[in-house]
Structures are given as structure tokens and as C-alpha cells.
Coordinates of N, CA, C and O in Angstrom, one line a residue:
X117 N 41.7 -113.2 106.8 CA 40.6 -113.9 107.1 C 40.5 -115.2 106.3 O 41.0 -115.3 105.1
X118 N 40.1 -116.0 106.9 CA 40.1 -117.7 105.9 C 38.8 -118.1 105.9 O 38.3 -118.0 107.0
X119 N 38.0 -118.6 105.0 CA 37.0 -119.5 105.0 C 36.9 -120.9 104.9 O 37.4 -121.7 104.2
X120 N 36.0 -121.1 105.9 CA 35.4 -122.2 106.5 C 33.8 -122.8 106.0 O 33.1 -121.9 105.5
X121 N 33.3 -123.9 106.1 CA 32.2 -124.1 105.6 C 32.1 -125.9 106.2 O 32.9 -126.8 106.0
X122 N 31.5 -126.0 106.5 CA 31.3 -127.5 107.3 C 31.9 -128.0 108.5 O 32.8 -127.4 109.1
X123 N 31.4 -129.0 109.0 CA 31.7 -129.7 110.4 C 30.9 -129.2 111.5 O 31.4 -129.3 112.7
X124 N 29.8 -128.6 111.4 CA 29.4 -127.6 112.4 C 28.6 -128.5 113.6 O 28.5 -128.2 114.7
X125 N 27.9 -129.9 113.0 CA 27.4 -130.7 113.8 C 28.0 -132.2 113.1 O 28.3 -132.2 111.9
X126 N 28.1 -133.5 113.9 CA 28.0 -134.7 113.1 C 26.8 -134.9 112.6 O 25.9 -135.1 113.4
X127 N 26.5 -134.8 111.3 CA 25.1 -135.5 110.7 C 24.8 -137.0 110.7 O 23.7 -137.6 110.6
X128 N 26.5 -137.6 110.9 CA 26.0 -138.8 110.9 C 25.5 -139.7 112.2 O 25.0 -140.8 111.9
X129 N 25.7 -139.5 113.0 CA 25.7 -140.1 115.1 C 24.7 -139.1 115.5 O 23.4 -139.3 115.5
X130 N 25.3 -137.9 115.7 CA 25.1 -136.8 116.6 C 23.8 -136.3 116.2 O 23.0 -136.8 117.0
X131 N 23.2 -135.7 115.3 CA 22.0 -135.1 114.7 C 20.9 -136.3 115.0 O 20.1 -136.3 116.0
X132 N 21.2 -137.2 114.0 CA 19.8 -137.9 113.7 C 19.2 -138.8 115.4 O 18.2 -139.4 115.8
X133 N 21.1 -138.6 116.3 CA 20.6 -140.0 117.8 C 20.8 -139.0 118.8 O 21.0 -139.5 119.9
X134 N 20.9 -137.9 118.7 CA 21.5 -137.3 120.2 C 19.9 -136.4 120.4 O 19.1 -136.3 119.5
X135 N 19.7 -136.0 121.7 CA 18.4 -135.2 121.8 C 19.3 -133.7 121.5 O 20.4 -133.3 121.2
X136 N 17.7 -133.2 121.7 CA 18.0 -131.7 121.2 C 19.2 -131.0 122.1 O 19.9 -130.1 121.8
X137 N 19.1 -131.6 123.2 CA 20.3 -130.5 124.2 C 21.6 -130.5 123.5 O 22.3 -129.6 123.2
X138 N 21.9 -132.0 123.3 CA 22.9 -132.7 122.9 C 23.7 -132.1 121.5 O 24.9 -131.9 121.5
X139 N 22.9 -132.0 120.6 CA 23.1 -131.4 119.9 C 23.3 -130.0 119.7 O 24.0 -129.6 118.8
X140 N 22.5 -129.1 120.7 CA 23.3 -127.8 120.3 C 24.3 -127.5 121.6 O 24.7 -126.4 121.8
X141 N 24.7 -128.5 122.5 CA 25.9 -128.7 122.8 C 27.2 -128.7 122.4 O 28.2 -128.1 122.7
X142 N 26.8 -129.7 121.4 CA 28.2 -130.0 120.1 C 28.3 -128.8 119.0 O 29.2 -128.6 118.2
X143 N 27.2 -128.1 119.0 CA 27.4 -127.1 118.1 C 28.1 -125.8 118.9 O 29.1 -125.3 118.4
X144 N 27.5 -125.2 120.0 CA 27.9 -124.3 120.7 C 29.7 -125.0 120.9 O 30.5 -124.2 120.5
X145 N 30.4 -126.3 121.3 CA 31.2 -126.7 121.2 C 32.3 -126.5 120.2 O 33.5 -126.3 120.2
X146 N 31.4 -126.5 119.2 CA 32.3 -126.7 117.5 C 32.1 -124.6 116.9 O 32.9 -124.1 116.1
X147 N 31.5 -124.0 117.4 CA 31.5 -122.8 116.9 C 33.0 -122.0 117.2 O 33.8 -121.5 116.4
X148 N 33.0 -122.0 118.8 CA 34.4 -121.2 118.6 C 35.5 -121.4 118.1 O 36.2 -120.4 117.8
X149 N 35.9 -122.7 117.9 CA 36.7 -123.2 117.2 C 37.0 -122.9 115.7 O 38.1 -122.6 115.3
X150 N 35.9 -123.2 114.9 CA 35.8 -123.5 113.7 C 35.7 -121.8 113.5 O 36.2 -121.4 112.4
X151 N 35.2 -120.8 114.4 CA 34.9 -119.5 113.7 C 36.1 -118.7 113.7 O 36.3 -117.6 113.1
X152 N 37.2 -119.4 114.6 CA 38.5 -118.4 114.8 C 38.6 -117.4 114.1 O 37.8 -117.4 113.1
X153 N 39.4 -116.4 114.1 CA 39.5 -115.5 113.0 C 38.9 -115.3 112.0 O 39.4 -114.5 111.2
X154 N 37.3 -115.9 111.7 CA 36.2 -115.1 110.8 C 36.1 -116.3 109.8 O 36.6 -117.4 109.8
X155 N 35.2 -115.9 108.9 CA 35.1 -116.5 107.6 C 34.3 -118.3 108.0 O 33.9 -119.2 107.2
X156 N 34.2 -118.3 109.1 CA 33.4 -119.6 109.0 C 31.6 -119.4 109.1 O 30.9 -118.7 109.8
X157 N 31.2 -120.5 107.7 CA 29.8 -120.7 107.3 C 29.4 -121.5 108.2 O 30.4 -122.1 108.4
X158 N 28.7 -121.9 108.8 CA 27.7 -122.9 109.5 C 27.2 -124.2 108.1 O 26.6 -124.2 107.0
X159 N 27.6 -125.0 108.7 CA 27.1 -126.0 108.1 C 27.6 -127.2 108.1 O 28.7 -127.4 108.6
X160 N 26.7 -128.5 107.7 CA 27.1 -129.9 107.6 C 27.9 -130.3 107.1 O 28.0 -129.4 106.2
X161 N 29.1 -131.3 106.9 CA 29.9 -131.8 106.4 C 29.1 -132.7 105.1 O 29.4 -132.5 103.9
X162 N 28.1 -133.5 105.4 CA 27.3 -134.2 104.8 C 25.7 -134.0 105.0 O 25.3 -133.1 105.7
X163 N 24.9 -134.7 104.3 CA 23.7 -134.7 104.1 C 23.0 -134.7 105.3 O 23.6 -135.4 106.1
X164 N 21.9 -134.3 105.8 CA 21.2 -134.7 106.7 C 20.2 -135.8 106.8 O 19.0 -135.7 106.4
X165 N 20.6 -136.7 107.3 CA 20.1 -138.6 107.0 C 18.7 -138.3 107.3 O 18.3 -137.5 108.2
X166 N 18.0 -139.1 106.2 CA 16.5 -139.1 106.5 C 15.5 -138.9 107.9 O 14.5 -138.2 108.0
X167 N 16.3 -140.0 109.0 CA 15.7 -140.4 109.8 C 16.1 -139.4 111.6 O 16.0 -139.7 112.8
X168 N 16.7 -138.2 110.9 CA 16.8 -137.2 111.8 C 15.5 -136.0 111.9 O 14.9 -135.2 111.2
X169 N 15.4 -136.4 113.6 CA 14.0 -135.5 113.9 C 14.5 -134.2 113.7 O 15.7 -133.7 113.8
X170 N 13.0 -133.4 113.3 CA 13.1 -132.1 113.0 C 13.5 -131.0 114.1 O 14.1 -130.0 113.8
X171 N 13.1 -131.3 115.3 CA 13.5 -131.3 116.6 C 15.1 -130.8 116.7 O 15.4 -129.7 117.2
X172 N 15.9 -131.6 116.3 CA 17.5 -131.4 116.2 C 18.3 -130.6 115.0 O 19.3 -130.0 114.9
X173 N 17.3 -131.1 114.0 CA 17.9 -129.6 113.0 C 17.7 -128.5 113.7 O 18.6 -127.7 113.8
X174 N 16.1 -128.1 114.3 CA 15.9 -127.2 115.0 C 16.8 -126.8 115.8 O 16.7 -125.6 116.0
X175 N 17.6 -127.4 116.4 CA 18.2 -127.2 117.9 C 19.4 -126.9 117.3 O 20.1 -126.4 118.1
X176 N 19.9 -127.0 116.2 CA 21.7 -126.9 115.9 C 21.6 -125.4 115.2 O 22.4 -124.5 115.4
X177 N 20.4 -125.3 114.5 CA 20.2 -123.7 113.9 C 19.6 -122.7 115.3 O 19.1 -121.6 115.3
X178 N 19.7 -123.0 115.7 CA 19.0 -122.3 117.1 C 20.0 -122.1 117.9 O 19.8 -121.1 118.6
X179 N 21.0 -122.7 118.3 CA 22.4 -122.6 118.7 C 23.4 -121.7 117.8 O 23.7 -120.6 118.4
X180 N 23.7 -121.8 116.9 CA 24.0 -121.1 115.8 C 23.7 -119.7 116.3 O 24.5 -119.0 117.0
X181 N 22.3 -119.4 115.9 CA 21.3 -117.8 116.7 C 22.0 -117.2 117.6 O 22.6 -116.1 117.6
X182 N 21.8 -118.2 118.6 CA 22.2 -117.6 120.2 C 23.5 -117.7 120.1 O 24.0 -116.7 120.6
X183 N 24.5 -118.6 119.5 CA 26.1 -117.9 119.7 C 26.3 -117.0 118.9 O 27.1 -116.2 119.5
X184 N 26.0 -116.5 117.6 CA 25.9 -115.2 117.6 C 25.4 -114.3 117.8 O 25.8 -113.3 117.3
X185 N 24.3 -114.4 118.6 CA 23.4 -113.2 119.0 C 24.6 -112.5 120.5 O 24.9 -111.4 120.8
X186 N 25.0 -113.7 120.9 CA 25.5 -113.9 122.4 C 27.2 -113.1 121.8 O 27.6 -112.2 122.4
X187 N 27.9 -113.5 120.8 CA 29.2 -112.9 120.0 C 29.1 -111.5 119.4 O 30.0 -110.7 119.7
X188 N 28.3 -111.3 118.6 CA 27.8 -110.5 117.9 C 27.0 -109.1 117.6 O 27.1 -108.0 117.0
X189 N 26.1 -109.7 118.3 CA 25.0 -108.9 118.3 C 24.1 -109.2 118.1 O 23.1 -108.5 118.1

């Protein structure tokens, strides 16, 4: 098993300018990938820029949920 820990959304384009669909697009996108064979954390590469609606953090941790509720259990 290897761990992983970042890239899960762009914080810098994608989060703070994309609508909510959009973003947990790119997340549902970036999960199977990055979770390959186990060990991957969910999370940003970088900071979450000021001027991102709460709307879209919402929407990337809410994607997160549902692909593993939908993988997992």
C-alpha cells in the first residue's frame, strides 16, 4: 500500500472559479486515480484562496462522501 495526500481538487483555478458541479466533477475525476491501490488522503495541494465560495469547498467534500459511500460503503 503507498500513501498519498494531495491534488484532490485545483485550489488555485478550479475551487475558488468553477461552480459547484464543476468541481466535484474534478474531484470524482481525480479520486480513482489518485486512490489506486489504497493509502490516498483527500486533500489540497495548497491553501484554499480567500476568495473561494463556501458552496465549492462544500461540493469537493461532498464528492469525496459519495465516492466512497458509492466504493466503500
Amino acid at each position: 500500500m503507498r500513501f498519498i495526500s494531495g491534488g484532490g481538487v485545483d485550489t488555485q483555478s478550479m475551487l475558488p472559479n468553477g461552480t459547484p458541479e464543476e468541481v466535484a466533477a474534478q474531484v470524482t475525476e481525480r479520486l480513482p486515480i489518485l486512490s489506486e491501490g489504497g493509502g490516498y488522503v483527500f486533500n489540497t495541494i495548497h491553501n484554499i484562496v480567500g476568495d473561494t465560495r463556501a458552496e465549492n469547498i462544500w461540493a469537493a467534500f461532498e464528492a469525496v462522501h459519495k465516492y466512497n459511500q458509492k466504493h466503500f460503503g
